[in-house]
Amino acid sequence: SAVISQKPSRDICQRGTSLTIQCQVDSQVTMMFWYRQQPGQSLTLIATANQGSEATYESGFVIDKFPISRPNLTFSTLTVSNMSPEDSSIYLCSAWRQGGATEAFFGQGTRLTVV
Amino acid sequence: AQSVTQLDSHVSVSEGTPVLLRCNYSSSYSPSLFWYVQHPNKGLQLLLKYTSAATLVKGINGFEAEFKKSETSFHLTKPSAHMSDAAEYFCVVSDQLSGTYKYIFGTGTRLKVLA
């Protein structure tokens, strides 16, 4: 298994500002992903964080709004830019280690409230 | 394209009675299927997984799921509900053969256990 730490665990932000969420895995992983879980809803994949290259975004998500970095095999960041109240959600980091585990591991999530 | 349908958004059972949470999937390839549980304000925990081995999969906390290809179903069951089982349950499909490893989440089923 892998342990995933996310920071911050929660934050309250003013609209128009940006927040960067950090995701640290305790071992090298092949794949890292970012999900959004809006209140009372399921998880939606935002993007796949690719090491050393631009992230791959899902339909409805764009790099200008959700820039992602992945400088190495254990770390990634997601920035929520120019926030509005509609961005209030839980953001989760996920990781997958290819060739070993066959399931993804999830961080505890970052609960973001935009006021 | 892959998709997951969780047929019930809410399920209520009495403590000590059986639990059935229904999930149907659609996948172009041989899917991997998972059930995750999310307790309030907690992270996602893997209950069990199907990855083309035995069709009856046993998980943690007494949960089981049976993969039925002919019915494209992967229903989650437990013989006897416990109060601690009250949580949100997500059925997930993943296509590993294509190498994308992306998870597609169902909309979730909220399980309520009555005393």
PDB file of C-alpha atoms in Angstrom:
ATOM      1  CA  SER A   1       0.000   0.000   0.000  1.00  0.00           C
ATOM      2  CA  ALA A   2       0.932   3.664  -0.163  1.00  0.00           C
ATOM      3  CA  VAL A   3       0.268   6.467   2.269  1.00  0.00           C
ATOM      4  CA  ILE A   4      -0.819   9.758   0.738  1.00  0.00           C
ATOM      5  CA  SER A   5      -0.644  13.023   2.664  1.00  0.00           C
ATOM      6  CA  GLN A   6      -2.527  16.082   1.524  1.00  0.00           C
ATOM      7  CA  LYS A   7      -2.061  19.640   2.715  1.00  0.00           C
ATOM      8  CA  PRO A   8      -4.003  21.582   3.741  1.00  0.00           C
ATOM      9  CA  SER A   9      -6.759  19.335   5.078  1.00  0.00           C
ATOM     10  CA  ARG A  10      -9.210  22.212   4.870  1.00  0.00           C
ATOM     11  CA  ASP A  11      -9.255  25.912   4.063  1.00  0.00           C
ATOM     12  CA  ILE A  12     -11.632  28.812   3.754  1.00  0.00           C
ATOM     13  CA  CYS A  13     -10.676  31.191   0.965  1.00  0.00           C
ATOM     14  CA  GLN A  14     -11.881  34.473  -0.443  1.00  0.00           C
ATOM     15  CA  ARG A  15     -13.299  34.488  -3.943  1.00  0.00           C
ATOM     16  CA  GLY A  16     -10.835  35.574  -6.587  1.00  0.00           C
ATOM     17  CA  THR A  17      -7.847  34.091  -4.782  1.00  0.00           C
ATOM     18  CA  SER A  18      -5.959  30.858  -5.507  1.00  0.00           C
ATOM     19  CA  LEU A  19      -5.120  27.862  -3.350  1.00  0.00           C
ATOM     20  CA  THR A  20      -2.421  25.275  -3.943  1.00  0.00           C
ATOM     21  CA  ILE A  21      -2.980  21.784  -2.561  1.00  0.00           C
ATOM     22  CA  GLN A  22      -0.014  19.515  -2.013  1.00  0.00           C
ATOM     23  CA  CYS A  23       0.011  15.741  -2.321  1.00  0.00           C
ATOM     24  CA  GLN A  24       2.925  13.681  -0.998  1.00  0.00           C
ATOM     25  CA  VAL A  25       3.177   9.909  -1.423  1.00  0.00           C
ATOM     26  CA  ASP A  26       5.432   7.866   0.820  1.00  0.00           C
ATOM     27  CA  SER A  27       6.802   5.829  -2.092  1.00  0.00           C
ATOM     28  CA  GLN A  28       7.324   6.205  -5.815  1.00  0.00           C
ATOM     29  CA  VAL A  29       4.172   5.779  -7.833  1.00  0.00           C
ATOM     30  CA  THR A  30       3.511   5.580 -11.526  1.00  0.00           C
ATOM     31  CA  MET A  31       0.253   7.436 -11.799  1.00  0.00           C
ATOM     32  CA  MET A  32      -1.178  10.345  -9.820  1.00  0.00           C
ATOM     33  CA  PHE A  33      -4.637  11.804 -10.209  1.00  0.00           C
ATOM     34  CA  TRP A  34      -6.706  14.678  -8.869  1.00  0.00           C
ATOM     35  CA  TYR A  35     -10.413  14.358  -8.156  1.00  0.00           C
ATOM     36  CA  ARG A  36     -13.136  16.749  -7.081  1.00  0.00           C
ATOM     37  CA  GLN A  37     -16.057  15.775  -4.880  1.00  0.00           C
ATOM     38  CA  GLN A  38     -18.715  18.441  -4.752  1.00  0.00           C
ATOM     39  CA  PRO A  39     -21.036  18.490  -1.733  1.00  0.00           C
ATOM     40  CA  GLY A  40     -23.206  15.397  -1.605  1.00  0.00           C
ATOM     41  CA  GLN A  41     -21.893  14.109  -4.906  1.00  0.00           C
ATOM     42  CA  SER A  42     -19.529  11.504  -6.275  1.00  0.00           C
ATOM     43  CA  LEU A  43     -15.917  11.922  -7.303  1.00  0.00           C
ATOM     44  CA  THR A  44     -15.082  13.430 -10.663  1.00  0.00           C
ATOM     45  CA  LEU A  45     -11.642  13.089 -12.197  1.00  0.00           C
ATOM     46  CA  ILE A  46     -10.030  16.458 -12.871  1.00  0.00           C
ATOM     47  CA  ALA A  47      -6.769  15.345 -14.435  1.00  0.00           C
ATOM     48  CA  THR A  48      -3.929  12.875 -14.540  1.00  0.00           C
ATOM     49  CA  ALA A  49      -0.709  14.398 -13.215  1.00  0.00           C
ATOM     50  CA  ASN A  50       2.128  13.364 -15.500  1.00  0.00           C
ATOM     51  CA  GLN A  51       5.666  13.429 -14.209  1.00  0.00           C
ATOM     52  CA  GLY A  52       7.785  15.884 -16.125  1.00  0.00           C
ATOM     53  CA  SER A  53       5.091  16.930 -18.568  1.00  0.00           C
ATOM     54  CA  GLU A  54       1.771  18.724 -18.718  1.00  0.00           C
ATOM     55  CA  ALA A  55      -1.181  17.140 -16.964  1.00  0.00           C
ATOM     56  CA  THR A  56      -3.923  15.441 -18.954  1.00  0.00           C
ATOM     57  CA  TYR A  57      -7.252  17.113 -18.223  1.00  0.00           C
ATOM     58  CA  GLU A  58     -10.698  15.595 -18.398  1.00  0.00           C
ATOM     59  CA  SER A  59     -13.536  17.207 -20.254  1.00  0.00           C
ATOM     60  CA  GLY A  60     -14.761  20.291 -18.448  1.00  0.00           C
ATOM     61  CA  PHE A  61     -11.471  21.030 -16.686  1.00  0.00           C
ATOM     62  CA  VAL A  62      -8.777  23.343 -18.026  1.00  0.00           C
ATOM     63  CA  ILE A  63      -5.194  24.081 -17.119  1.00  0.00           C
ATOM     64  CA  ASP A  64      -5.770  27.789 -16.526  1.00  0.00           C
ATOM     65  CA  LYS A  65      -8.276  27.021 -13.784  1.00  0.00           C
ATOM     66  CA  PHE A  66      -6.578  23.945 -12.312  1.00  0.00           C
ATOM     67  CA  PRO A  67      -2.832  24.069 -12.973  1.00  0.00           C
ATOM     68  CA  ILE A  68      -1.096  20.887 -11.857  1.00  0.00           C
ATOM     69  CA  SER A  69       2.539  20.132 -11.256  1.00  0.00           C
ATOM     70  CA  ARG A  70       4.300  16.830 -10.761  1.00  0.00           C
ATOM     71  CA  PRO A  71       8.032  17.388 -10.423  1.00  0.00           C
ATOM     72  CA  ASN A  72       8.873  13.826  -9.329  1.00  0.00           C
ATOM     73  CA  LEU A  73       7.405  10.382  -8.676  1.00  0.00           C
ATOM     74  CA  THR A  74       6.167  11.144  -5.160  1.00  0.00           C
ATOM     75  CA  PHE A  75       4.777  14.677  -5.235  1.00  0.00           C
ATOM     76  CA  SER A  76       2.114  16.696  -7.016  1.00  0.00           C
ATOM     77  CA  THR A  77       0.264  19.953  -6.542  1.00  0.00           C
ATOM     78  CA  LEU A  78      -3.132  21.161  -7.693  1.00  0.00           C
ATOM     79  CA  THR A  79      -3.922  24.867  -7.757  1.00  0.00           C
ATOM     80  CA  VAL A  80      -7.496  26.107  -7.784  1.00  0.00           C
ATOM     81  CA  SER A  81      -7.254  29.516  -9.449  1.00  0.00           C
ATOM     82  CA  ASN A  82      -9.473  32.573  -9.286  1.00  0.00           C
ATOM     83  CA  MET A  83     -11.836  30.791  -6.954  1.00  0.00           C
ATOM     84  CA  SER A  84     -15.586  31.243  -6.820  1.00  0.00           C
ATOM     85  CA  PRO A  85     -18.105  29.705  -4.404  1.00  0.00           C
ATOM     86  CA  GLU A  86     -18.809  27.019  -7.013  1.00  0.00           C
ATOM     87  CA  ASP A  87     -15.290  25.698  -6.400  1.00  0.00           C
ATOM     88  CA  SER A  88     -16.223  24.742  -2.849  1.00  0.00           C
ATOM     89  CA  SER A  89     -15.554  21.009  -2.819  1.00  0.00           C
ATOM     90  CA  ILE A  90     -13.355  18.290  -1.477  1.00  0.00           C
ATOM     91  CA  TYR A  91     -10.264  17.796  -3.627  1.00  0.00           C
ATOM     92  CA  LEU A  92      -8.608  14.396  -3.462  1.00  0.00           C
ATOM     93  CA  CYS A  93      -5.263  13.169  -4.613  1.00  0.00           C
ATOM     94  CA  SER A  94      -4.918   9.583  -5.773  1.00  0.00           C
ATOM     95  CA  ALA A  95      -1.966   7.432  -6.738  1.00  0.00           C
ATOM     96  CA  TRP A  96      -1.451   4.153  -8.498  1.00  0.00           C
ATOM     97  CA  ARG A  97       1.713   2.036  -8.450  1.00  0.00           C
ATOM     98  CA  GLN A  98       1.926   0.076 -11.656  1.00  0.00           C
ATOM     99  CA  GLY A  99       3.216  -3.473 -11.609  1.00  0.00           C
ATOM    100  CA  GLY A 100       2.346  -4.026  -7.988  1.00  0.00           C
ATOM    101  CA  ALA A 101      -0.894  -2.952  -6.435  1.00  0.00           C
ATOM    102  CA  THR A 102      -3.956  -3.128  -8.604  1.00  0.00           C
ATOM    103  CA  GLU A 103      -5.895  -0.456  -6.821  1.00  0.00           C
ATOM    104  CA  ALA A 104      -5.537   3.267  -6.315  1.00  0.00           C
ATOM    105  CA  PHE A 105      -4.798   4.904  -3.006  1.00  0.00           C
ATOM    106  CA  PHE A 106      -6.421   8.128  -1.891  1.00  0.00           C
ATOM    107  CA  GLY A 107      -5.443  11.002   0.300  1.00  0.00           C
ATOM    108  CA  GLN A 108      -7.770  12.230   3.018  1.00  0.00           C
ATOM    109  CA  GLY A 109      -8.820  15.133   0.858  1.00  0.00           C
ATOM    110  CA  THR A 110      -8.774  18.905   1.126  1.00  0.00           C
ATOM    111  CA  ARG A 111     -12.075  20.493   2.068  1.00  0.00           C
ATOM    112  CA  LEU A 112     -12.224  23.881   0.362  1.00  0.00           C
ATOM    113  CA  THR A 113     -14.813  26.521   1.138  1.00  0.00           C
ATOM    114  CA  VAL A 114     -14.889  29.680  -0.964  1.00  0.00           C
ATOM    115  CA  VAL A 115     -16.658  32.692   0.512  1.00  0.00           C
TER     116      VAL A 115
ATOM    117  CA  ALA B   1     -16.608   4.225 -22.861  1.00  0.00           C
ATOM    118  CA  GLN B   2     -16.804   3.067 -19.309  1.00  0.00           C
ATOM    119  CA  SER B   3     -19.593   3.926 -16.917  1.00  0.00           C
ATOM    120  CA  VAL B   4     -20.970   2.835 -13.597  1.00  0.00           C
ATOM    121  CA  THR B   5     -24.556   2.990 -12.382  1.00  0.00           C
ATOM    122  CA  GLN B   6     -25.425   2.648  -8.753  1.00  0.00           C
ATOM    123  CA  LEU B   7     -29.094   1.884  -8.764  1.00  0.00           C
ATOM    124  CA  ASP B   8     -29.962   3.227  -5.318  1.00  0.00           C
ATOM    125  CA  SER B   9     -28.912   6.595  -3.951  1.00  0.00           C
ATOM    126  CA  HIS B  10     -30.072   5.656  -0.441  1.00  0.00           C
ATOM    127  CA  VAL B  11     -30.530   2.297   1.263  1.00  0.00           C
ATOM    128  CA  SER B  12     -31.857   1.776   4.780  1.00  0.00           C
ATOM    129  CA  VAL B  13     -31.579  -1.511   6.642  1.00  0.00           C
ATOM    130  CA  SER B  14     -32.068  -2.593  10.211  1.00  0.00           C
ATOM    131  CA  GLU B  15     -29.078  -3.690  12.218  1.00  0.00           C
ATOM    132  CA  GLY B  16     -28.500  -7.415  11.816  1.00  0.00           C
ATOM    133  CA  THR B  17     -30.301  -7.673   8.458  1.00  0.00           C
ATOM    134  CA  PRO B  18     -28.647  -8.234   5.071  1.00  0.00           C
ATOM    135  CA  VAL B  19     -27.219  -5.420   2.981  1.00  0.00           C
ATOM    136  CA  LEU B  20     -27.467  -5.232  -0.813  1.00  0.00           C
ATOM    137  CA  LEU B  21     -25.975  -2.311  -2.711  1.00  0.00           C
ATOM    138  CA  ARG B  22     -26.440  -2.579  -6.449  1.00  0.00           C
ATOM    139  CA  CYS B  23     -23.977  -1.649  -9.158  1.00  0.00           C
ATOM    140  CA  ASN B  24     -24.062  -2.112 -12.925  1.00  0.00           C
ATOM    141  CA  TYR B  25     -21.179  -1.251 -15.187  1.00  0.00           C
ATOM    142  CA  SER B  26     -20.414  -0.685 -18.806  1.00  0.00           C
ATOM    143  CA  SER B  27     -16.951  -1.293 -20.166  1.00  0.00           C
ATOM    144  CA  SER B  28     -15.464  -1.934 -23.567  1.00  0.00           C
ATOM    145  CA  TYR B  29     -12.660  -4.034 -22.137  1.00  0.00           C
ATOM    146  CA  SER B  30     -12.245  -6.490 -19.308  1.00  0.00           C
ATOM    147  CA  PRO B  31     -12.916  -4.213 -16.392  1.00  0.00           C
ATOM    148  CA  SER B  32     -11.494  -4.023 -12.945  1.00  0.00           C
ATOM    149  CA  LEU B  33     -14.198  -3.254 -10.421  1.00  0.00           C
ATOM    150  CA  PHE B  34     -13.964  -1.906  -6.914  1.00  0.00           C
ATOM    151  CA  TRP B  35     -16.100  -0.933  -3.988  1.00  0.00           C
ATOM    152  CA  TYR B  36     -14.945   1.901  -1.754  1.00  0.00           C
ATOM    153  CA  VAL B  37     -16.493   3.171   1.457  1.00  0.00           C
ATOM    154  CA  GLN B  38     -16.382   6.749   2.699  1.00  0.00           C
ATOM    155  CA  HIS B  39     -17.317   7.474   6.278  1.00  0.00           C
ATOM    156  CA  PRO B  40     -18.292  11.048   7.167  1.00  0.00           C
ATOM    157  CA  ASN B  41     -15.291  13.365   7.065  1.00  0.00           C
ATOM    158  CA  LYS B  42     -12.998  10.443   6.346  1.00  0.00           C
ATOM    159  CA  GLY B  43     -11.022   9.328   3.315  1.00  0.00           C
ATOM    160  CA  LEU B  44     -11.891   6.576   0.888  1.00  0.00           C
ATOM    161  CA  GLN B  45     -11.243   3.019   1.994  1.00  0.00           C
ATOM    162  CA  LEU B  46     -11.069   0.067  -0.355  1.00  0.00           C
ATOM    163  CA  LEU B  47     -13.580  -2.641   0.565  1.00  0.00           C
ATOM    164  CA  LEU B  48     -12.824  -5.112  -2.186  1.00  0.00           C
ATOM    165  CA  LYS B  49     -11.741  -5.456  -5.788  1.00  0.00           C
ATOM    166  CA  TYR B  50     -12.326  -7.662  -8.810  1.00  0.00           C
ATOM    167  CA  THR B  51      -9.485  -7.969 -11.297  1.00  0.00           C
ATOM    168  CA  SER B  52     -10.413 -10.993 -13.463  1.00  0.00           C
ATOM    169  CA  ALA B  53      -9.706 -13.681 -10.895  1.00  0.00           C
ATOM    170  CA  ALA B  54     -12.476 -15.312  -8.833  1.00  0.00           C
ATOM    171  CA  THR B  55     -15.903 -13.870  -9.568  1.00  0.00           C
ATOM    172  CA  LEU B  56     -16.938 -13.923  -5.906  1.00  0.00           C
ATOM    173  CA  VAL B  57     -14.772 -11.437  -4.108  1.00  0.00           C
ATOM    174  CA  LYS B  58     -14.476 -11.202  -0.351  1.00  0.00           C
ATOM    175  CA  GLY B  59     -13.524  -7.918   1.218  1.00  0.00           C
ATOM    176  CA  ILE B  60     -13.033  -6.380   4.583  1.00  0.00           C
ATOM    177  CA  ASN B  61     -15.640  -6.110   7.348  1.00  0.00           C
ATOM    178  CA  GLY B  62     -17.667  -9.059   6.029  1.00  0.00           C
ATOM    179  CA  PHE B  63     -18.523  -7.531   2.662  1.00  0.00           C
ATOM    180  CA  GLU B  64     -18.651  -9.556  -0.555  1.00  0.00           C
ATOM    181  CA  ALA B  65     -19.358  -8.796  -4.185  1.00  0.00           C
ATOM    182  CA  GLU B  66     -20.036 -11.051  -7.139  1.00  0.00           C
ATOM    183  CA  PHE B  67     -18.949 -10.184 -10.655  1.00  0.00           C
ATOM    184  CA  LYS B  68     -21.619 -11.272 -13.138  1.00  0.00           C
ATOM    185  CA  LYS B  69     -20.505 -10.606 -16.672  1.00  0.00           C
ATOM    186  CA  SER B  70     -23.791 -11.698 -18.235  1.00  0.00           C
ATOM    187  CA  GLU B  71     -25.639  -9.147 -16.124  1.00  0.00           C
ATOM    188  CA  THR B  72     -22.819  -6.562 -16.123  1.00  0.00           C
ATOM    189  CA  SER B  73     -23.293  -6.301 -12.383  1.00  0.00           C
ATOM    190  CA  PHE B  74     -21.079  -6.117  -9.327  1.00  0.00           C
ATOM    191  CA  HIS B  75     -23.450  -5.922  -6.367  1.00  0.00           C
ATOM    192  CA  LEU B  76     -22.115  -5.512  -2.842  1.00  0.00           C
ATOM    193  CA  THR B  77     -23.572  -7.645  -0.053  1.00  0.00           C
ATOM    194  CA  LYS B  78     -23.158  -8.268   3.637  1.00  0.00           C
ATOM    195  CA  PRO B  79     -25.111 -10.899   5.576  1.00  0.00           C
ATOM    196  CA  SER B  80     -25.664  -8.788   8.683  1.00  0.00           C
ATOM    197  CA  ALA B  81     -25.474  -5.002   8.907  1.00  0.00           C
ATOM    198  CA  HIS B  82     -23.722  -3.277  11.766  1.00  0.00           C
ATOM    199  CA  MET B  83     -24.236   0.286  12.916  1.00  0.00           C
ATOM    200  CA  SER B  84     -20.661   1.071  11.911  1.00  0.00           C
ATOM    201  CA  ASP B  85     -21.499   0.213   8.287  1.00  0.00           C
ATOM    202  CA  ALA B  86     -23.454   3.457   7.910  1.00  0.00           C
ATOM    203  CA  ALA B  87     -21.507   5.378   5.252  1.00  0.00           C
ATOM    204  CA  GLU B  88     -21.358   6.298   1.570  1.00  0.00           C
ATOM    205  CA  TYR B  89     -20.406   3.467  -0.786  1.00  0.00           C
ATOM    206  CA  PHE B  90     -18.941   3.940  -4.241  1.00  0.00           C
ATOM    207  CA  CYS B  91     -18.745   1.405  -7.036  1.00  0.00           C
ATOM    208  CA  VAL B  92     -15.795   2.075  -9.331  1.00  0.00           C
ATOM    209  CA  VAL B  93     -14.749   0.737 -12.718  1.00  0.00           C
ATOM    210  CA  SER B  94     -11.261   0.945 -14.086  1.00  0.00           C
ATOM    211  CA  ASP B  95      -9.850  -0.109 -17.389  1.00  0.00           C
ATOM    212  CA  GLN B  96      -6.339  -1.328 -16.768  1.00  0.00           C
ATOM    213  CA  LEU B  97      -5.808  -3.105 -20.058  1.00  0.00           C
ATOM    214  CA  SER B  98      -5.751   0.141 -21.979  1.00  0.00           C
ATOM    215  CA  GLY B  99      -3.134   1.438 -19.592  1.00  0.00           C
ATOM    216  CA  THR B 100      -5.039   4.508 -18.522  1.00  0.00           C
ATOM    217  CA  TYR B 101      -5.782   3.304 -14.981  1.00  0.00           C
ATOM    218  CA  LYS B 102      -8.440   5.933 -14.613  1.00  0.00           C
ATOM    219  CA  TYR B 103     -11.221   5.353 -12.118  1.00  0.00           C
ATOM    220  CA  ILE B 104     -14.829   6.050 -13.023  1.00  0.00           C
ATOM    221  CA  PHE B 105     -16.947   6.479  -9.917  1.00  0.00           C
ATOM    222  CA  GLY B 106     -20.605   5.692  -9.512  1.00  0.00           C
ATOM    223  CA  THR B 107     -22.847   8.310  -7.963  1.00  0.00           C
ATOM    224  CA  GLY B 108     -22.702   6.621  -4.578  1.00  0.00           C
ATOM    225  CA  THR B 109     -25.160   4.872  -2.267  1.00  0.00           C
ATOM    226  CA  ARG B 110     -25.715   6.187   1.227  1.00  0.00           C
ATOM    227  CA  LEU B 111     -26.312   3.299   3.598  1.00  0.00           C
ATOM    228  CA  LYS B 112     -28.303   3.973   6.734  1.00  0.00           C
ATOM    229  CA  VAL B 113     -28.424   1.351   9.474  1.00  0.00           C
ATOM    230  CA  LEU B 114     -31.348   1.523  11.855  1.00  0.00           C
ATOM    231  CA  ALA B 115     -31.080   0.324  15.443  1.00  0.00           C
TER     232      ALA B 115
END
